[in-house]
Short mmCIF file of C-alpha atoms and ligand atoms in Angstrom, two decimals:
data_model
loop_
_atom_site.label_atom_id
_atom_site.label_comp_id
_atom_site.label_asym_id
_atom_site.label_seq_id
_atom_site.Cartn_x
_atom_site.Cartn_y
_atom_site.Cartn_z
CA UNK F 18 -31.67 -3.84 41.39
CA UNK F 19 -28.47 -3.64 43.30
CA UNK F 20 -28.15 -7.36 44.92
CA UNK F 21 -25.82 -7.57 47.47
CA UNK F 22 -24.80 -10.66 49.47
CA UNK F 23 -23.84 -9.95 53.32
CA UNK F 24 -20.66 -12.52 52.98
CA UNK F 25 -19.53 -12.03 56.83
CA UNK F 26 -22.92 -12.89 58.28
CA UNK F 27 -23.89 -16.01 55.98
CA UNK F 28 -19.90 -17.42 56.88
CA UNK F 29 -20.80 -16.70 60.72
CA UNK F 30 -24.43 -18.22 60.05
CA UNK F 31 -22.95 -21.48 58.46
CA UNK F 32 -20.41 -21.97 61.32
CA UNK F 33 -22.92 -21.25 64.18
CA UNK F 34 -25.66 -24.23 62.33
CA UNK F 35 -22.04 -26.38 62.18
CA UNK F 36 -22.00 -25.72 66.28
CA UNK F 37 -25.22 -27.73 66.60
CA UNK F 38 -24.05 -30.99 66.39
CA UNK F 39 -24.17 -34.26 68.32
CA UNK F 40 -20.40 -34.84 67.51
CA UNK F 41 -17.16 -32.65 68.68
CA UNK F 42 -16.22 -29.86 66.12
CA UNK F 43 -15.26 -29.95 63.15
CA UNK F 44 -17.18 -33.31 62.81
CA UNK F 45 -21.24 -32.44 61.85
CA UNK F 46 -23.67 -35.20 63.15
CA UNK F 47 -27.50 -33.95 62.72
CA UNK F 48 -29.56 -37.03 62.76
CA UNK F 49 -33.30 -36.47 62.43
CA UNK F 50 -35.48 -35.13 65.07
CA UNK F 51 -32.62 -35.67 67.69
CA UNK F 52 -32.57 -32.43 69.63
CA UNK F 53 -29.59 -31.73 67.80
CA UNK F 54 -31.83 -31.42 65.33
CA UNK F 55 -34.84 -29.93 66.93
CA UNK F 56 -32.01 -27.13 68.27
CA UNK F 57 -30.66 -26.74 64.84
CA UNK F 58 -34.22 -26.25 63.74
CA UNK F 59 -35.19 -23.81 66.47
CA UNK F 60 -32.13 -21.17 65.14
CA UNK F 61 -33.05 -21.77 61.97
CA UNK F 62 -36.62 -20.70 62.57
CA UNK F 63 -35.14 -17.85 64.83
CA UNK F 64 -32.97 -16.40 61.84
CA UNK F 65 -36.31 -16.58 59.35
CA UNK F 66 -38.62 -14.44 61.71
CA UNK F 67 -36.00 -12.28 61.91
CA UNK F 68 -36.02 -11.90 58.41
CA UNK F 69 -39.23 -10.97 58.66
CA UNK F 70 -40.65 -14.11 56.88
CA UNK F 71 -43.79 -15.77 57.71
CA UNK F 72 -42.79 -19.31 59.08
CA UNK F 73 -44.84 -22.70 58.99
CA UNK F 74 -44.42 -26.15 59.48
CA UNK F 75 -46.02 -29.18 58.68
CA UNK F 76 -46.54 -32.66 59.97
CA UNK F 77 -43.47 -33.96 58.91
CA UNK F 78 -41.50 -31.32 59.93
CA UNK F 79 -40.98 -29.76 56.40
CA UNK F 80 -40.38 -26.17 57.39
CA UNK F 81 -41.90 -23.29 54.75
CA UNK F 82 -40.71 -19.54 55.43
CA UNK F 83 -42.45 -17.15 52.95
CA UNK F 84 -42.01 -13.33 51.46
CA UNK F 85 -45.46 -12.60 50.54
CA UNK F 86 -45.44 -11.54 47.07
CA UNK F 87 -47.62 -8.91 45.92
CA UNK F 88 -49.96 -11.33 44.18
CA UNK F 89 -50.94 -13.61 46.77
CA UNK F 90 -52.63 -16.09 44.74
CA UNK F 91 -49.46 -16.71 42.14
CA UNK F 92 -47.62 -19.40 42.24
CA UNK F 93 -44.51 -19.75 44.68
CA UNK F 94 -41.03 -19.62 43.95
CA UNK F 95 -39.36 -22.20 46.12
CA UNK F 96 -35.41 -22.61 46.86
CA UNK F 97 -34.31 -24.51 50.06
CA UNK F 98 -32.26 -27.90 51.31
CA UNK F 99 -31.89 -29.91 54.28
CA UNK F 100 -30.03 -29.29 57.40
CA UNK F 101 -29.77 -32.71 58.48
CA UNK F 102 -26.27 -34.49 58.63
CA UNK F 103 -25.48 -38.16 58.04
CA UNK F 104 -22.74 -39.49 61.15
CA UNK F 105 -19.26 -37.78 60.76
CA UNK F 106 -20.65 -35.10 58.11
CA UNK F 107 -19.10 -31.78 57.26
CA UNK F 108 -20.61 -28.31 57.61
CA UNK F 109 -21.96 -27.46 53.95
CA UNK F 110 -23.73 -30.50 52.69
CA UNK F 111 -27.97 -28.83 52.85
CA UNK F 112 -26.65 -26.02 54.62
CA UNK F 113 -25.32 -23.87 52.07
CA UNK F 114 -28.66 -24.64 49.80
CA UNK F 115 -30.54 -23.30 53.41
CA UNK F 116 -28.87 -20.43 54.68
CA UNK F 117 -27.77 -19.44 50.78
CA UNK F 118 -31.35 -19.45 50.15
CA UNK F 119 -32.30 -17.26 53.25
CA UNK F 120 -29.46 -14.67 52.51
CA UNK F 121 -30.61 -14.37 48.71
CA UNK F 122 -34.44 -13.30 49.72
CA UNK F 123 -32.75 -10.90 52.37
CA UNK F 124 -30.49 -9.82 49.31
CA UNK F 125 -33.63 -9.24 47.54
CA UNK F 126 -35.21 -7.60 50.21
CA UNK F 127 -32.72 -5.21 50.88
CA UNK F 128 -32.54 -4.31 47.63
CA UNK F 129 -36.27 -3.16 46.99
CA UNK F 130 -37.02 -6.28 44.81
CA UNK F 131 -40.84 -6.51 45.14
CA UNK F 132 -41.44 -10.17 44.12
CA UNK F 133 -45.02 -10.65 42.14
CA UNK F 134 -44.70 -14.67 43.15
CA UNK F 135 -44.24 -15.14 46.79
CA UNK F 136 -40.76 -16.02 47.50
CA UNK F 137 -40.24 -19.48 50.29
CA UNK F 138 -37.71 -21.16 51.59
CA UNK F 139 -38.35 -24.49 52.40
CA UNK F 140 -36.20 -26.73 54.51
CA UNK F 141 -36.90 -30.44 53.97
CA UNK F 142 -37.06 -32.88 56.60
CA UNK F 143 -35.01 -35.98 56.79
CA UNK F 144 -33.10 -35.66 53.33
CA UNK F 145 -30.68 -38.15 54.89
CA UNK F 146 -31.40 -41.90 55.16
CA UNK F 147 -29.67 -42.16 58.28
CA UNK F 148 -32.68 -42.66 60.71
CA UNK F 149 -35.51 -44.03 58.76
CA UNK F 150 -33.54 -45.87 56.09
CA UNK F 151 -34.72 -43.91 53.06
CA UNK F 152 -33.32 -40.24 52.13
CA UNK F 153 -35.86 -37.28 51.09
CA UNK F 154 -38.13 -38.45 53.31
CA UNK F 155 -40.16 -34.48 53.81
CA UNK F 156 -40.28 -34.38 50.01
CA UNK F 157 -41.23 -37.83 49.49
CA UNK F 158 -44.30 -36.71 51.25
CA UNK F 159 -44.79 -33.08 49.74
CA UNK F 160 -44.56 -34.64 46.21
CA UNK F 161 -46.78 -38.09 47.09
CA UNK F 162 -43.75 -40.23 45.84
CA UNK F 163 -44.08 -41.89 49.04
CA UNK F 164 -48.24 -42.23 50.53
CA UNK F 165 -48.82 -41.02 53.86
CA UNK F 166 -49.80 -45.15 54.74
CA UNK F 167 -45.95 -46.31 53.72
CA UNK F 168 -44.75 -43.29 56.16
CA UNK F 169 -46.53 -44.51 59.11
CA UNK F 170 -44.91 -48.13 58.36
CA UNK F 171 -41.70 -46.93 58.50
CA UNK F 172 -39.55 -47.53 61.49
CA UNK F 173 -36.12 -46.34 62.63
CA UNK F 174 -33.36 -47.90 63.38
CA UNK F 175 -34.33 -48.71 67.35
CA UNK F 176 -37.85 -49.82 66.01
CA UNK F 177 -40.00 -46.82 66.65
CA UNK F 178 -42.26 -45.71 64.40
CA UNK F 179 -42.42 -42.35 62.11
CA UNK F 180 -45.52 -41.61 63.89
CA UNK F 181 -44.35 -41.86 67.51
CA UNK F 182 -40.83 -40.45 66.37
CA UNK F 183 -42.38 -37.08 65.00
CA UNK F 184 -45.15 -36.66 67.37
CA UNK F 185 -42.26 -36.54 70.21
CA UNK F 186 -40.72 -34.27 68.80
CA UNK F 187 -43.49 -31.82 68.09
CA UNK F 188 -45.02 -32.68 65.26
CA UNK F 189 -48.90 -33.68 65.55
CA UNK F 190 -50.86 -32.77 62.93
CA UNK F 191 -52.17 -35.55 60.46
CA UNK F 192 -49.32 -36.88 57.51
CA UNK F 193 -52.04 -36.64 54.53
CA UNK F 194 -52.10 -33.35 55.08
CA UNK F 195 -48.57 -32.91 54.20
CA UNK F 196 -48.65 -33.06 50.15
CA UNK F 197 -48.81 -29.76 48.31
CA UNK F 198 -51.47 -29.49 46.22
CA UNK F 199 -50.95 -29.29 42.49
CA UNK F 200 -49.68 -26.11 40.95
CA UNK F 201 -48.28 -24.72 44.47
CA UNK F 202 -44.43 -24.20 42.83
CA UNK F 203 -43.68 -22.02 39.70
CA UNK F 204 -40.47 -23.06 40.32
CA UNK F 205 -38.02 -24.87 42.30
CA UNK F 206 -34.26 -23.92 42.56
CA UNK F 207 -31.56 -26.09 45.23
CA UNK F 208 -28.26 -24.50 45.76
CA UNK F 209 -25.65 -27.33 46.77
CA UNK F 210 -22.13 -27.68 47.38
CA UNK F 211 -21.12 -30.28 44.02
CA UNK F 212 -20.38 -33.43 46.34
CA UNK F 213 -17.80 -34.31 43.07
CA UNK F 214 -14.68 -32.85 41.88
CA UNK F 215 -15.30 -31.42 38.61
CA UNK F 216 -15.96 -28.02 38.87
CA UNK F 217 -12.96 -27.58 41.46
CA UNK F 218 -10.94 -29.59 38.45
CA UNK F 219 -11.85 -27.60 35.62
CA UNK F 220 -12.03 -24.01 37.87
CA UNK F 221 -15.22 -23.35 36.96
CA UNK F 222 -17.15 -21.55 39.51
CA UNK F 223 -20.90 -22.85 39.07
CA UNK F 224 -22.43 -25.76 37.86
CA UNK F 225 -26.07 -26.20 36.37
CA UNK F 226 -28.06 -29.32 36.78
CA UNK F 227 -29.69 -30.79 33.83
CA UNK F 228 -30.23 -34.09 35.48
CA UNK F 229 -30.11 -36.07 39.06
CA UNK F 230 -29.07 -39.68 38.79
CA UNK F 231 -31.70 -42.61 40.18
CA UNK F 232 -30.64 -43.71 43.55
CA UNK F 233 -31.81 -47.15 45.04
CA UNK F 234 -31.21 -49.12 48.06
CA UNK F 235 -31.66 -52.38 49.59
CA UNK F 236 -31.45 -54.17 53.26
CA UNK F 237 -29.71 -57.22 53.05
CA UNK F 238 -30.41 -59.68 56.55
CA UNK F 239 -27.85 -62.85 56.23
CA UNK F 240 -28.66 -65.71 58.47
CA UNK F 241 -25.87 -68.45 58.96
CA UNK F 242 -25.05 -70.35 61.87
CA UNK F 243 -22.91 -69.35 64.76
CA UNK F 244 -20.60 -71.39 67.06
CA UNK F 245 -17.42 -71.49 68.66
CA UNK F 246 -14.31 -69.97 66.64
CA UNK F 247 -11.99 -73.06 67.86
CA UNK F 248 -14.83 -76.11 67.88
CA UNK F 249 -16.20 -75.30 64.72
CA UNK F 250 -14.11 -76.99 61.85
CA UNK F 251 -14.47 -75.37 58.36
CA UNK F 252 -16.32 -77.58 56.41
CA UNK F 253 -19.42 -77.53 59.01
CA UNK F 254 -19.32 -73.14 58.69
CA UNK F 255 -22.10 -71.15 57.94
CA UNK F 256 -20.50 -67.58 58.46
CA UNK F 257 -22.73 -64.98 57.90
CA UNK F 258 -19.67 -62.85 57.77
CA UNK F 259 -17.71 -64.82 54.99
CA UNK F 260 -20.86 -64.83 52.66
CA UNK F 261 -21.67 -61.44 53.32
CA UNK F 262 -17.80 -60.80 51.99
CA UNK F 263 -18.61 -62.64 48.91
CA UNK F 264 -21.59 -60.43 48.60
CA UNK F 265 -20.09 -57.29 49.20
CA UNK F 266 -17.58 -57.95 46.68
CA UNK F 267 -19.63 -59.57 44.29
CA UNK F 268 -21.92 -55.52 44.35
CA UNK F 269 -18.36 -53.55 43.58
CA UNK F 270 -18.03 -55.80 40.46
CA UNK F 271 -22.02 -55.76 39.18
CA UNK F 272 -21.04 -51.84 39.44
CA UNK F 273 -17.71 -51.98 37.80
CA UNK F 274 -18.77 -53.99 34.98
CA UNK F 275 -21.88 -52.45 34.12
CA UNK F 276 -20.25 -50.81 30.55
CA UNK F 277 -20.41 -47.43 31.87
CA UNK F 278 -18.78 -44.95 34.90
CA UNK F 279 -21.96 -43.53 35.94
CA UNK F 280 -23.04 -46.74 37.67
CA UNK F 281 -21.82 -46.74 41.64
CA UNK F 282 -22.63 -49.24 44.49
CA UNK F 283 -21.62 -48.96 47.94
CA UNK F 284 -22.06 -51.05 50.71
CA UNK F 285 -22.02 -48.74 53.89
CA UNK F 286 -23.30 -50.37 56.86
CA UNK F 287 -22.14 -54.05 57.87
CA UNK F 288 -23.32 -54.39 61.12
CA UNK F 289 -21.84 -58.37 62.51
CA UNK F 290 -23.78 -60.37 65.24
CA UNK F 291 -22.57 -61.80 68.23
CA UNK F 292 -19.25 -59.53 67.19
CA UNK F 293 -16.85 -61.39 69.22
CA UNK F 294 -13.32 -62.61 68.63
CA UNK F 295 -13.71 -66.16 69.24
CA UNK F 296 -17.20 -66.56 67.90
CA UNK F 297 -18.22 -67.18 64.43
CA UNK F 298 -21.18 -64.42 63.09
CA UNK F 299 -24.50 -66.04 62.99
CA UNK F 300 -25.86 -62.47 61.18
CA UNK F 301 -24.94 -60.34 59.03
CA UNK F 302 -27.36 -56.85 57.91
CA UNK F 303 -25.88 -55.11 55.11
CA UNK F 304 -26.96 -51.57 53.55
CA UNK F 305 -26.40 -51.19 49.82
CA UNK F 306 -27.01 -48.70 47.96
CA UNK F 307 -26.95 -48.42 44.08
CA UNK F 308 -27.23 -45.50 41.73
CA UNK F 309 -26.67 -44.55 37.94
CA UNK F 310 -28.05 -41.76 35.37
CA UNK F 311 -29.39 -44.71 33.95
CA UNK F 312 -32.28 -46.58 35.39
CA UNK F 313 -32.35 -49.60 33.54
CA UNK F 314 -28.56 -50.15 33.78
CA UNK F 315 -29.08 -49.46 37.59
CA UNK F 316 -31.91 -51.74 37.83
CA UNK F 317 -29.63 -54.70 35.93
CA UNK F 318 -27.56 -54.05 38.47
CA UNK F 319 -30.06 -55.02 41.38
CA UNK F 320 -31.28 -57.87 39.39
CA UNK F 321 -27.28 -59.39 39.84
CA UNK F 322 -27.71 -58.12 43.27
CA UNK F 323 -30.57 -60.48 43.64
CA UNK F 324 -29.25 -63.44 41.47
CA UNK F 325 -26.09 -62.93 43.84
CA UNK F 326 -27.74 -63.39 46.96
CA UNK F 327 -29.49 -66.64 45.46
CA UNK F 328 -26.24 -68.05 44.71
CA UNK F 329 -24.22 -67.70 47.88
CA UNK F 330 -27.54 -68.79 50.12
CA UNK F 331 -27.42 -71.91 48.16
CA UNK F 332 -23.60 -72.30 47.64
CA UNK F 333 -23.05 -71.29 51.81
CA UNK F 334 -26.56 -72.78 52.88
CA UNK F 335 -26.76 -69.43 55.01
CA UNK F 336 -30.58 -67.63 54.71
CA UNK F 337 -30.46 -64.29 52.52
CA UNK F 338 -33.29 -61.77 52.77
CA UNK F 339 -33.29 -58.91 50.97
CA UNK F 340 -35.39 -55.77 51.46
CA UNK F 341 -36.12 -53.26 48.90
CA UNK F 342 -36.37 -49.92 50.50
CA UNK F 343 -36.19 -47.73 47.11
CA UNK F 344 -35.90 -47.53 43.55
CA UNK F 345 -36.27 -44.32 42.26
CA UNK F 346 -36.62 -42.85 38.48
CA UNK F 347 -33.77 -40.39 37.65
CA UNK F 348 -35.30 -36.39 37.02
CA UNK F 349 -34.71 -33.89 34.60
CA UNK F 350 -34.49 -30.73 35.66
CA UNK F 351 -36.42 -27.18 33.73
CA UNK F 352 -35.30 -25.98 30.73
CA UNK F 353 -36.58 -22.22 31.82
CA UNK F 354 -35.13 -22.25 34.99
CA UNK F 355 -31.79 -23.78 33.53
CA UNK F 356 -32.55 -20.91 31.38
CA UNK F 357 -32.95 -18.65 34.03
CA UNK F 358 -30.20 -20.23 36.31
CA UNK F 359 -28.01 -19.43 33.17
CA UNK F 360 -29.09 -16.12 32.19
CA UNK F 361 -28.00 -14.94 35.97
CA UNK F 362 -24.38 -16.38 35.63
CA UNK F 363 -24.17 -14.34 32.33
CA UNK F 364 -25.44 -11.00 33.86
CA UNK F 365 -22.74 -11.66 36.54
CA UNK F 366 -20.11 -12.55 33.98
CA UNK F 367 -19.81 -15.65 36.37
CA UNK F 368 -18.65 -18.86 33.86
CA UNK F 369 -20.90 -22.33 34.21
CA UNK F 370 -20.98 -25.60 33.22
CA UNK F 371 -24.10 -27.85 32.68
CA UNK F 372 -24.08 -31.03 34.75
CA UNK F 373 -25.39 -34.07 36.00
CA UNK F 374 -25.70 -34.83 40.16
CA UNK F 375 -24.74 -38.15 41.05
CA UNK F 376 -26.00 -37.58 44.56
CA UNK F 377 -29.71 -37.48 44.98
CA UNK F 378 -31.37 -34.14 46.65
CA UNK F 379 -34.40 -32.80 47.64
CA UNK F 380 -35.45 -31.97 44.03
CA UNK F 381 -35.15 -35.26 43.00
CA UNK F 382 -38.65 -35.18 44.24
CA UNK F 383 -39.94 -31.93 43.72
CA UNK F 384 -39.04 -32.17 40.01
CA UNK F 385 -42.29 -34.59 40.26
CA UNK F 386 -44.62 -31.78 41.17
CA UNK F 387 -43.05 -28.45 39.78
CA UNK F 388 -40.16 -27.02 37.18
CA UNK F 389 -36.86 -27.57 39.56
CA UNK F 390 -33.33 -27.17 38.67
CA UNK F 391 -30.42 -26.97 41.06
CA UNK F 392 -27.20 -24.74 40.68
CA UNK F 393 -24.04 -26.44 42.31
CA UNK F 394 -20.84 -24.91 43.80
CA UNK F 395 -17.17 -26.49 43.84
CA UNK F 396 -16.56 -28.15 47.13
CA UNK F 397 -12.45 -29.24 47.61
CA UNK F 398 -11.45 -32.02 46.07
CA UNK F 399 -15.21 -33.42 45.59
CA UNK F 400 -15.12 -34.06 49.72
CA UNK F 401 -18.73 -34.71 51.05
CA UNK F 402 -19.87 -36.68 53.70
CA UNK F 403 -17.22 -36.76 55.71
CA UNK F 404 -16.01 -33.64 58.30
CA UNK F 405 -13.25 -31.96 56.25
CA UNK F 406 -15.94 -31.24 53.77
CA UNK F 407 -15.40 -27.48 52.92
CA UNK F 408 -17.07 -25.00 50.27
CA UNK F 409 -14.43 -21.54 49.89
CA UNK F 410 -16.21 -18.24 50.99
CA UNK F 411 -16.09 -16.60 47.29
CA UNK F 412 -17.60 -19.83 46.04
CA UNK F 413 -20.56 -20.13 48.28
CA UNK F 414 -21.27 -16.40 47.93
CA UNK F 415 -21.18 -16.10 44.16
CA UNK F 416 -23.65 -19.39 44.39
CA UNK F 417 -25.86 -17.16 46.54
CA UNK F 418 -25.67 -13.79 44.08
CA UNK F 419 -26.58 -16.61 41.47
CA UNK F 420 -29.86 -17.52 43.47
CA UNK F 421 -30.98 -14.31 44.43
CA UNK F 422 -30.76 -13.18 41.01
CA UNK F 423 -32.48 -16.05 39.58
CA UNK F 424 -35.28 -15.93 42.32
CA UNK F 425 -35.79 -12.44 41.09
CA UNK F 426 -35.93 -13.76 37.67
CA UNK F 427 -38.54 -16.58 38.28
CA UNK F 428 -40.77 -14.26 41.12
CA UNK F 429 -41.16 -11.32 38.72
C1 GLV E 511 -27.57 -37.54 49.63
O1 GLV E 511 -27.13 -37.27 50.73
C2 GLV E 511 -27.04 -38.61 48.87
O2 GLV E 511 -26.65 -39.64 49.49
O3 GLV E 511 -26.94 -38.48 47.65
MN1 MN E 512 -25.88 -35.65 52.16
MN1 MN E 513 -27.41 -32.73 50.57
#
């Protein structure tokens, strides 16, 4: 088998995907069934039938696009990502686990490679928390993590629901019709760009995943009392603002002192109410999110969270209500296709590292209804999430060879 990868046109693919954006280049903004993202999803379905792949979608917006193998009722072997983008994202975060995947079946295909398994890539819907609140929302669904009943009660950030949000965009059909039934995947593999520094560190070229770390996150509503900045004299304040401060700080130390690096916290949305100079905030809604390899250290962590928010209510007298969005159970990935992941860096003399991923994926979830493993490229100096985000050329095409050859492998 003679697997080429077509470097100039998967480079040209991942700039023209960067182009659909709702922000000015180089800055990537994708949100969820905005029609950057319908427009985005539109290409993407152009470049599969061109492919020659058999493209379908379901009710959720999870998008499959198959290579029939020649046993139609075996197993399939699944690789994908997302092509969603959080605000002010960069051009390879999903995308290079997307158009990587396409490029390695047309690798295989132009090779002669006759898969046994059907080969499909499968772009996920809504891997970003940006618009509904939780990430990994398409394979929530596919892998029943999250019921078809907690989708339809989940709102986005202007109050509309899942269900009217996806119907206008073009998405009908019923949501319990979205999870795959047991035994679809032989296997699961997610190419992604590292999203840490430690492959680019050690100049190691690949990275295996052994493990993905157990995100969580909360909603945090604080309700003090408002009033002029100048009338107001400080022993009468209730500032939402100053106890949310206590908070916030209060979450970087649970995280810092939990005995052990892999534990992170991060407070990324603080959005202040009435936001004026000379006005003290009445409200406060914070985002946290909290993650670890660990789920019991994690969940210790949310426990001070909690205790936390008891304190300063009572200390500040200011209301604290705190919503649970999710708490999710770290995955391990395959042994055989960490086995097989590994086995195709070796035939490529191509050297590899196992590791863990500290950001969640995709296959977080997918690990809960097939074999999954993800292989990870270096991405300079760990950048992710933010628009100078960048993954070199060699690196994203040795990442792809990897794939191919390990879709091979798995789809024999
Ligand atoms: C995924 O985007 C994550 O936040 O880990
Ligand atoms: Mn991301
Ligand atoms: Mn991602």
């Amino acid at each position: 088998m003679n697997l080429t990868i077509d470097r100039d046109r998967l480079l040209s693919e991942i700039e023209a995907l960067a182009s659909i954006s709702e922000a000015e280049p180089p800055v990537v903004t994708r949100i969820v069934f905005t029609p950057s993202d319908l427009k985005a999803r539109a290409w993407m379905i152009a470049r599969c039938n061109e492919a020659g792949l058999a493209v379908r979608q379901d009710a959720v917006g999870n998008t499959f696009a198959r290579w029939n193998g020649s046993d139609p009722a075996a197993p399939v072997v699944g690789t994908g990502s997302h092509i969603d983008a959080i605000p002010n994202a960069g051009k390879y975060d999903g995308v290079v686990g997307v158009l990587g995947g396409l490029e390695a079946i047309r690798a295989l295909r132009r090779s002669g490679f006759r898969p046994r398994h059907s080969i499909e890539l499968l772009i996920f819907t809504s891997e970003e928390p940006t618009r509904f609140g939780i990430g990994c929302l398409g394979s929530r669904l596919l892998s029943g993590a999250l019921s078809p009943n907690a989708a339809r009660k989940l709102t986005d950030n202007d109050g509309a629901t899942l269900e009217d949000v996806r119907r206008r965009a073009g998405f009908a059909g019923e949501l319990d019709q979205v999870t795959l039934p047991a035994g679809y995947h032989e296997a699961f593999v997610e190419l992604h760009i590292e999203q840490g520094p430690l492959l680019e560190r050690q100049q190691i070229p690949l990275g295996i995943v052994t493990k993905i770390a157990a995100p969580a996150s909360l909603r945090i509503l604080i309700d003090g009392s408002g009033g002029h900045a100048g009338g107001v004299l400080m022993p009468d304040r209730h500032d939402a603002l100053c106890a949310a401060a206590e908070l916030i700080l209060a979450i970087e130390n649970a995280a810092r002192t939990s005995g052990a690096i892999d534990t992170v916290a991060t407070v990324g949305i603080c959005n202040v109410f009435p936001g004026a100079v000379n006005s003290i905030p009445s409200r406060v809604r914070l985002s946290v999110d909290v993650r670890d390899t660990d789920r019991q250290r994690r969940d210790l962590v949310m426990h001070t969270i909690d205790a936390t928010c008891h304190s300063i209510s009572a200390n500040r007298q200011v209301e604290i209500h705190s919503e649970l969005l999710n708490a999710d159970a770290p995955a391990d990935c395959a042994p055989e296709i960490i086995e097989a992941l590994s086995h195709s860096c070796r035939k490529h003399e191509l050297n590899f590292i196992p590791m863990v991923s500290r950001a969640y994926h995709d296959s977080l979830f997918m690990a809960r209804i097939a074999p999954v493993a993800m292989l990870f490229i270096p991405c300079r100096n760990g950048y992710s999430h933010r628009p100078d985000e960048y993954a070199a050329p060699d690196d994203i095409v040795r990442g792809t060879l990897v794939l191919a050859e390990t879709l091979a492998t798995l789809s024999r």
